């Protein structure tokens, strides 16, 4: 009980209520759920080390010229749920002077919006891609221990990954 003036009234009897009959909400810019990055770059990168020798890989800028990219999916770590797809337009791929550029709309499903949140939070900052090299589409330089990929026949997926082969890749909102 709370004392009010000279009488004692239960506290709950002194409650004040507010009600709105109508109001307008001014929305801030909506979340777009778009992510962009590079699944591959044209930089020479260290692929792995064995017996003290560092093996490298280089995707040449011409490697994507005849590549089949008609139905590529956007995944996490190259497996599981499809978050975006080139066939339905939610995944766009292009090649520029830096590499294979990816733009994905992750607004279509609850799972894809969760993927967006993982990327937005900085838990995943790099990418990878799954592909098949064309026949005679690569060569190996024994002096530099570098595999040069000249022609990619088919691109299967682009993925945001925990550990990329190419550390020059990136992805962000």
CSV table of C-alpha atoms in Angstrom, one decimal:
chain,number,residue,atom,x,y,z
A,1,UNK,CA,0.0,0.0,0.0
A,2,UNK,CA,1.1,3.5,-0.7
A,3,UNK,CA,-0.2,6.4,1.3
A,4,UNK,CA,-1.9,9.1,-0.9
A,5,UNK,CA,-3.0,12.1,0.9
A,6,UNK,CA,-4.9,11.0,4.0
A,7,UNK,CA,-6.2,7.7,2.7
A,8,UNK,CA,-4.4,4.5,2.1
A,9,UNK,CA,-5.1,2.9,-1.3
A,10,UNK,CA,-3.6,-0.2,-2.9
A,11,UNK,CA,-0.8,0.7,-5.3
A,12,UNK,CA,-2.5,-1.0,-8.2
A,13,UNK,CA,-5.4,1.3,-8.0
A,14,UNK,CA,-3.1,4.3,-8.9
A,15,UNK,CA,-2.0,2.8,-12.2
A,16,UNK,CA,-2.0,5.1,-15.2
A,17,UNK,CA,-2.8,3.7,-18.6
A,18,UNK,CA,-2.0,5.0,-22.0
A,19,UNK,CA,-3.7,3.9,-25.2
A,20,UNK,CA,-3.2,4.9,-28.7
A,21,UNK,CA,-5.9,4.6,-31.2
A,22,UNK,CA,-3.7,5.1,-34.2
A,23,UNK,CA,-0.1,5.9,-34.9
A,24,UNK,CA,2.3,6.2,-37.8
A,25,UNK,CA,5.6,4.3,-37.9
A,26,UNK,CA,8.4,5.8,-39.9
A,27,UNK,CA,10.6,2.9,-40.9
A,28,UNK,CA,14.3,3.2,-41.2
A,29,UNK,CA,15.9,1.8,-44.3
A,30,UNK,CA,15.0,-1.9,-44.4
A,31,UNK,CA,17.6,-4.6,-44.2
A,32,UNK,CA,18.4,-5.6,-47.8
A,33,UNK,CA,20.0,-9.0,-47.1
A,34,UNK,CA,22.5,-8.5,-49.9
A,35,UNK,CA,26.0,-9.9,-49.5
A,36,UNK,CA,28.9,-9.3,-51.9
A,37,UNK,CA,32.4,-10.6,-52.2
A,38,UNK,CA,35.0,-12.5,-54.3
A,39,UNK,CA,34.8,-16.3,-54.4
A,40,UNK,CA,38.1,-16.4,-56.3
A,41,UNK,CA,40.8,-13.8,-57.1
A,42,UNK,CA,43.5,-13.6,-59.7
A,43,UNK,CA,46.2,-13.3,-57.0
A,44,UNK,CA,48.7,-16.1,-56.7
A,45,UNK,CA,48.0,-17.7,-53.3
A,46,UNK,CA,49.7,-20.4,-51.2
A,47,UNK,CA,47.6,-23.6,-51.4
A,48,UNK,CA,49.5,-25.8,-49.0
A,49,UNK,CA,52.9,-26.8,-47.7
A,50,UNK,CA,54.5,-30.2,-47.9
A,51,UNK,CA,58.0,-31.3,-46.9
A,52,UNK,CA,59.1,-27.6,-46.7
A,53,UNK,CA,57.8,-26.7,-50.1
A,54,UNK,CA,55.0,-24.2,-50.5
A,55,UNK,CA,52.6,-25.1,-53.4
A,56,UNK,CA,50.7,-22.2,-54.9
A,57,UNK,CA,47.8,-21.8,-57.2
A,58,UNK,CA,46.9,-19.1,-59.7
A,59,UNK,CA,43.5,-18.7,-61.4
A,60,UNK,CA,44.1,-16.7,-64.6
A,61,UNK,CA,41.7,-13.9,-65.6
A,62,UNK,CA,40.8,-15.9,-68.8
A,63,UNK,CA,39.9,-19.0,-66.8
A,64,UNK,CA,36.2,-18.1,-66.6
A,65,UNK,CA,35.7,-17.2,-70.3
A,66,UNK,CA,34.1,-20.5,-71.3
A,67,UNK,CA,32.9,-21.6,-67.9
A,68,UNK,CA,29.4,-23.0,-67.5
A,69,UNK,CA,27.8,-20.8,-64.8
A,70,UNK,CA,24.2,-21.4,-65.7
A,71,UNK,CA,23.1,-23.0,-62.4
A,72,UNK,CA,25.4,-22.1,-59.6
A,73,UNK,CA,24.3,-22.3,-55.9
A,74,UNK,CA,25.4,-20.2,-52.9
A,75,UNK,CA,26.3,-22.5,-49.9
A,76,UNK,CA,28.0,-22.5,-46.5
A,77,UNK,CA,31.3,-24.5,-46.6
A,78,UNK,CA,30.3,-26.2,-49.9
A,79,UNK,CA,27.5,-28.2,-48.4
A,80,UNK,CA,23.9,-28.2,-47.1
A,81,UNK,CA,21.2,-25.7,-47.6
A,82,UNK,CA,21.0,-23.6,-50.8
A,83,UNK,CA,20.8,-19.9,-49.8
A,84,UNK,CA,20.8,-18.4,-53.3
A,85,UNK,CA,20.9,-19.6,-56.9
A,86,UNK,CA,21.9,-18.1,-60.2
A,87,UNK,CA,19.0,-19.9,-62.0
A,88,UNK,CA,16.4,-17.9,-60.0
A,89,UNK,CA,18.3,-14.7,-60.1
A,90,UNK,CA,19.1,-14.5,-56.3
A,91,UNK,CA,22.8,-15.1,-57.1
A,92,UNK,CA,24.7,-13.0,-59.6
A,93,UNK,CA,28.2,-13.8,-60.8
A,94,UNK,CA,30.6,-11.6,-62.8
A,95,UNK,CA,34.2,-11.6,-63.6
A,96,UNK,CA,36.2,-8.3,-63.2
A,97,UNK,CA,39.8,-7.4,-63.0
A,98,UNK,CA,40.1,-8.7,-59.4
A,99,UNK,CA,38.3,-12.1,-59.7
A,100,UNK,CA,35.0,-13.9,-59.6
A,101,UNK,CA,32.6,-11.4,-58.0
A,102,UNK,CA,29.5,-12.7,-56.1
A,103,UNK,CA,26.3,-10.8,-55.2
A,104,UNK,CA,23.6,-12.8,-53.4
A,105,UNK,CA,20.2,-11.8,-52.2
A,106,UNK,CA,19.7,-13.7,-48.9
A,107,UNK,CA,16.2,-12.4,-48.2
A,108,UNK,CA,14.2,-15.3,-49.7
A,109,UNK,CA,14.1,-17.8,-46.8
A,110,UNK,CA,14.6,-17.9,-43.1
A,111,UNK,CA,17.7,-20.1,-43.6
A,112,UNK,CA,19.2,-17.6,-46.1
A,113,UNK,CA,18.5,-14.7,-43.7
A,114,UNK,CA,20.4,-16.7,-41.0
A,115,UNK,CA,23.3,-17.0,-43.4
A,116,UNK,CA,23.2,-13.2,-43.9
A,117,UNK,CA,23.4,-12.7,-40.1
A,118,UNK,CA,26.5,-15.0,-39.9
A,119,UNK,CA,28.2,-12.9,-42.6
A,120,UNK,CA,27.0,-9.6,-41.1
A,121,UNK,CA,28.4,-10.5,-37.6
A,122,UNK,CA,31.8,-11.2,-39.0
A,123,UNK,CA,31.8,-14.9,-38.2
A,124,UNK,CA,32.5,-15.6,-41.9
A,125,UNK,CA,34.6,-13.2,-43.9
A,126,UNK,CA,35.9,-15.3,-46.8
A,127,UNK,CA,34.7,-17.4,-49.7
A,128,UNK,CA,35.6,-20.4,-51.9
A,129,UNK,CA,34.2,-22.0,-55.1
A,130,UNK,CA,33.7,-25.5,-56.4
A,131,UNK,CA,34.7,-26.1,-60.0
A,132,UNK,CA,36.0,-28.5,-62.6
A,133,UNK,CA,39.0,-27.6,-64.7
A,134,UNK,CA,38.6,-28.0,-68.5
A,135,UNK,CA,40.5,-30.7,-70.2
A,136,UNK,CA,44.1,-29.4,-70.6
A,137,UNK,CA,42.9,-26.3,-68.7
A,138,UNK,CA,45.8,-26.2,-66.2
A,139,UNK,CA,49.6,-26.5,-66.0
A,140,UNK,CA,52.2,-26.8,-63.3
A,141,UNK,CA,55.3,-24.7,-63.0
A,142,UNK,CA,58.0,-26.9,-61.3
A,143,UNK,CA,60.3,-24.0,-60.6
A,144,UNK,CA,57.7,-22.0,-58.6
A,145,UNK,CA,55.6,-25.0,-57.5
A,146,UNK,CA,52.5,-23.2,-58.9
A,147,UNK,CA,49.5,-24.7,-60.5
A,148,UNK,CA,48.1,-22.3,-63.1
A,149,UNK,CA,44.5,-22.7,-64.0
A,150,UNK,CA,43.8,-21.4,-67.6
A,151,UNK,CA,40.3,-22.7,-68.2
A,152,UNK,CA,37.4,-23.7,-65.9
A,153,UNK,CA,34.8,-25.9,-67.5
A,154,UNK,CA,32.0,-25.8,-64.8
A,155,UNK,CA,31.3,-23.8,-61.7
A,156,UNK,CA,29.1,-25.7,-59.2
A,157,UNK,CA,28.9,-23.5,-56.1
A,158,UNK,CA,30.3,-20.4,-54.4
A,159,UNK,CA,30.4,-20.7,-50.6
A,160,UNK,CA,31.1,-18.6,-47.6
A,161,UNK,CA,33.6,-20.6,-45.7
A,162,UNK,CA,35.4,-20.8,-42.4
A,163,UNK,CA,38.8,-21.6,-44.0
A,164,UNK,CA,39.4,-20.7,-47.6
A,165,UNK,CA,42.1,-22.1,-49.9
A,166,UNK,CA,42.6,-18.5,-51.2
A,167,UNK,CA,43.1,-16.0,-48.4
A,168,UNK,CA,42.5,-13.1,-50.8
A,169,UNK,CA,38.8,-13.8,-51.0
A,170,UNK,CA,36.2,-11.9,-49.0
A,171,UNK,CA,32.5,-11.5,-48.3
A,172,UNK,CA,30.5,-8.9,-46.4
A,173,UNK,CA,27.1,-7.3,-46.3
